[in-house]
Amino acid sequence: MNTMLNDMEELVTPAPGVVVKTEPVVIKRPVARHFGHLDALESEAIHIMREVAAECANPTLLFSGGKDSIVLLRLAEKAFRPGRFPFPLMHIDTGHNFPEVIEFRDRRVKQLGERLIVRSMEDSIRQGRVVLRSENQSRNPFQSVTLLDAIAEFQFDACIGGARRDEEKARAKERIFSFRDEFGQWDPKNQRPELWDIYNTRVHPGENIRVFPISNWTELDVWEYIAREELEVPHIYFAHKRDVIRRGTGLLPLSHLVQPTEGEKVENLMVRFRTVGDMSCTCPVESPAASVGEIIAETAITRITERGATRMDDQTSEASMERRKKEGYF
Amino acid sequence: MSAIESISFDHSELLRFITAGSVDDGKSTLIGRLLHDSKSIFEDQLSAITHTSQRRGFEAVDLSLLTDGLQAEREQGITIDVAYRYFATPKRKFIIADTPGHEQYTRNMVTGASTANLAIILIDARKGVLTQSRRHAYLASLVGIPHLVVAVNKMDLVDYSRDVFERICEEFHVFAAGLHLKNIAYIPMSALNGDMVVERGDKLDWYDGMTLMDLLENVPVDHDINLEDFRFPVQLVCRPQTEELRDFRGYMGRIESGSIRVGDSVQVLPSGLTSRIKEIVTYEGNVDEAIAPQSVTLAIEDHLDISRGDMLVKIAQIPQVTKEFNAMLCWLSDQNLDPRRKYLIKHTTRTVKAMVSRIDYRLDINSLNHEPAETLKMNDIGRVSLKVHQPLVWDSYHRNHATGSFIVIDEANNNTIAAGMICAAKDQAGSCD
Ligand SMILES: Nc1nc2c(ncn2[C@@H]2O[C@H](COP(=O)(O)OP(=O)(O)OP(=O)(O)O)[C@@H](O)[C@H]2O)c(=O)[nH]1
Ligand SMILES: [Mg+2]
């Protein structure tokens, strides 16, 4: 699994003594525009990705088909084209994904012509590495097992992910380059200082770094960037009619995993998803927003956080995200 | 023709600020109050902290829970590590870093401070200026934060007394005279009750200055980007070697300062070789010019040996290239500086072995006096002479933050153990404290 390393060496070792004439790679277009907030965020993220490519021996980029990782892919294109990505993409498949998201994932990877590794929780379950209480239980918490196994299998020393600090209070505390020990654990009480934008990427064998290039982006920034870059996202982000069940404070999408229990009734509502994750615990919100522009308008005035509205698994206890991160989760 | 003509910046769009000061001065409460009163708290967040406050038996909602997100922080009622929060008003966007006051966690305060445009130093009106307030103010000055707000907090506990406020301002003013802080504003407030945070309240009528929110929305945002000297540390060399790009060789990186145009003469440091910019490549297409802090790919006319760690600069704006220099260090590790050991320094995109050849002095944080020292301990600030194995390409931190800053890494455990700011070449006068 050292092919990545070899690619990197090729990238940084110039062939000595050859005088080359370069042709323009792409069309010439004078750029006369305003360098604004999104440009600053974009440049920061590109800088971060290039640091990973240059300093880590064997990185990967986690791509789920969700909006944040869709943004990551565009940032990777900006960071590395006209070259290829200096890392493979990886998806940890819970087996509880929305089918249209998986379809989108595969299509996008094909468009890019990059390599995708898929490691699935089904395998971890079959191997007895994950033991579930019930088949329909949320699989999000167990993703860490499959993720850590994949990290060990490929000896990844860095995983680039699309987590943002505005998502959750434990994430708000995390470094951009977040060190994990040989058990994949995050130690929130003892994080490395992170000064200016000089990143310490050093790890010993078996340890790894989680890297979050869009740490400083908000949900609104992500949608504004999707609009600006005209990025395609899975359809379930847009308003559509769906059978749902009201449970607790949220709506759950009807599927083979979620069926009404005593007293619950199925409603057909106009909804959209703000995040896409495990089908058994990702709640859509009622919304008529059918375009990126309408989503931006809604996001700008919403009074509920992304995770508060959409993730039942984050609401089980006050520190559920922190606990999962300590166990190796993103 | 100036490169800045066609790409416009709006620095006022985003303000990054931190809260700092001693333990329990009310930093986290102030952030909570600011977010609450500016209607920037989401409903589910408010109901979550309301719930937690009730369970803990508090009478009112404890707003510090908004940023104190870790279990250990909530149990102890203190901040351990920086929390980042994002909010916007119609006037601008804000990134807040709520930093810990506890001395043990100074390294986390420095983490937050290193990227801030403004620091709010809180002072408990009952306690006045404490050592930790001085340390944080000094650190804010050292890392070059251009604006400081001294928030005299908990005014409700001193009967909103004007005398108390003025005495503390005077005390801080005397101390700050020894620092490089140009813009200091003083505001009396109660983070708990909200006086002078977003609303003026009715208890501080004798104060006619701005509320904190007014100030945050209107303070000019001085950027720490140097717009004059072109500095381009090479991150990666791009050689796609595809059919149509067989001969393409591009240098990928971020313009840390200044600007560049196609045709400009550039020098590669430390080698000193020269060439001209042939192309500025971006994903959107080639451009004629680019400016800090854009990330771009540069192609040059000649084939030169250039790799990661090298820096492209303009001929007329040459930085220093030396193996020895003086720097201020903030020591962030519980293992003391050991002058017999070799450390790693990461500076721009270059990582080199380094030794501390002399500790010039350690700073007494209360008197700002220079003291002789054999070592630097956790949270100490001092000036050292450094010797590195390969030359670094640098400017003084004062002139250029991006090329004057570095981190020190302990090779044994890979920890980041110090923050460094370059003052001057060896034996050259000049300090940055
Ligand atoms: N009376 C009064 N109490 C306040 C005020 N501001 C904060 N407090 C109280 O002071 C205590 C400490 O507040 P925090 O906001 O946690 O202090 P901090 O500065 O963030 O503390 P660290 O981050 O641990 O350094 C809490 O009990 C607050 O309720 C104020 O304006 N008036
Ligand atoms: Mg605090």
Short mmCIF file of C-alpha atoms and ligand atoms in Angstrom, two decimals, chain B residues 19-32 58 61-65 67-68 73 76-81 98-103 105 122 124 126 132 136 152-157 160 189-195 197, ligand 1:
data_model
loop_
_atom_site.label_atom_id
_atom_site.label_comp_id
_atom_site.label_asym_id
_atom_site.label_seq_id
_atom_site.Cartn_x
_atom_site.Cartn_y
_atom_site.Cartn_z
CA THR B 19 -11.82 36.56 24.54
CA ALA B 20 -8.94 36.32 26.98
CA GLY B 21 -8.10 37.12 30.59
CA SER B 22 -7.83 35.37 33.93
CA VAL B 23 -9.83 32.39 35.22
CA ASP B 24 -13.51 33.09 35.84
CA ASP B 25 -13.45 36.67 34.58
CA GLY B 26 -16.51 35.83 32.52
CA LYS B 27 -15.14 35.20 29.02
CA SER B 28 -17.45 32.34 28.13
CA THR B 29 -20.41 34.09 29.71
CA LEU B 30 -19.65 37.16 27.61
CA ILE B 31 -19.63 35.16 24.38
CA GLY B 32 -22.90 33.56 25.37
CA PHE B 58 -28.83 27.12 38.44
CA VAL B 61 -29.48 29.99 32.08
CA ASP B 62 -25.71 29.62 32.29
CA LEU B 63 -24.63 31.17 29.00
CA SER B 64 -21.05 29.91 29.34
CA LEU B 65 -22.38 26.43 28.48
CA THR B 67 -18.97 27.47 24.33
CA ASP B 68 -17.86 25.18 27.15
CA GLU B 73 -15.44 21.77 31.09
CA GLN B 76 -15.61 21.90 36.38
CA GLY B 77 -17.21 25.10 35.11
CA ILE B 78 -14.00 26.14 33.38
CA THR B 79 -12.78 26.41 29.81
CA ILE B 80 -10.01 24.00 28.85
CA ASP B 81 -9.60 24.51 25.15
CA ASP B 98 -13.29 31.68 23.37
CA THR B 99 -9.98 30.93 25.07
CA PRO B 100 -9.28 29.49 28.53
CA GLY B 101 -8.11 31.73 31.37
CA HIS B 102 -6.47 29.00 33.37
CA GLU B 103 -2.67 29.34 33.34
CA TYR B 105 -4.02 26.08 29.33
CA LEU B 122 -11.68 40.63 30.44
CA ASP B 124 -13.02 41.14 36.96
CA ARG B 126 -13.47 43.19 41.94
CA GLN B 132 -2.87 36.35 33.92
CA HIS B 136 -2.73 37.55 27.92
CA VAL B 152 -14.04 45.52 32.84
CA ASN B 153 -16.61 42.88 33.71
CA LYS B 154 -18.86 42.06 36.66
CA MET B 155 -19.61 45.75 37.18
CA ASP B 156 -22.82 44.56 38.86
CA LEU B 157 -20.71 43.31 41.77
CA TYR B 160 -21.46 49.83 38.63
CA MET B 189 -19.90 45.79 31.46
CA SER B 190 -21.82 43.03 33.08
CA ALA B 191 -21.73 39.91 30.92
CA LEU B 192 -24.17 38.28 33.30
CA ASN B 193 -26.83 40.98 33.02
CA GLY B 194 -25.92 42.17 29.56
CA ASP B 195 -25.04 45.80 30.30
CA VAL B 197 -22.61 44.06 25.61
N1 LIG C 1 -22.00 38.80 38.84
C1 LIG C 1 -21.47 38.52 37.67
N2 LIG C 1 -21.02 37.28 37.44
C2 LIG C 1 -20.49 37.00 36.24
C3 LIG C 1 -20.41 37.95 35.21
N3 LIG C 1 -19.84 37.38 34.14
C4 LIG C 1 -19.58 36.09 34.48
N4 LIG C 1 -19.97 35.84 35.75
C5 LIG C 1 -19.85 34.58 36.49
O1 LIG C 1 -18.48 34.26 36.65
C6 LIG C 1 -18.30 32.85 36.62
C7 LIG C 1 -17.27 32.45 35.60
O2 LIG C 1 -17.76 32.76 34.31
P1 LIG C 1 -17.17 32.09 32.97
O3 LIG C 1 -17.82 32.79 31.84
O4 LIG C 1 -17.23 30.62 33.01
O5 LIG C 1 -15.66 32.55 33.11
P2 LIG C 1 -14.45 32.34 32.10
O6 LIG C 1 -13.68 33.60 32.09
O7 LIG C 1 -14.95 31.87 30.78
O8 LIG C 1 -13.60 31.20 32.83
P3 LIG C 1 -12.41 30.30 32.19
O9 LIG C 1 -12.72 30.16 30.75
O10 LIG C 1 -12.41 29.00 32.91
O11 LIG C 1 -11.15 31.07 32.42
C8 LIG C 1 -19.67 32.24 36.35
O12 LIG C 1 -20.22 31.83 37.55
C9 LIG C 1 -20.43 33.41 35.74
O13 LIG C 1 -21.81 33.31 35.92
C10 LIG C 1 -20.91 39.28 35.48
O14 LIG C 1 -20.89 40.19 34.66
N5 LIG C 1 -21.42 39.49 36.73
#
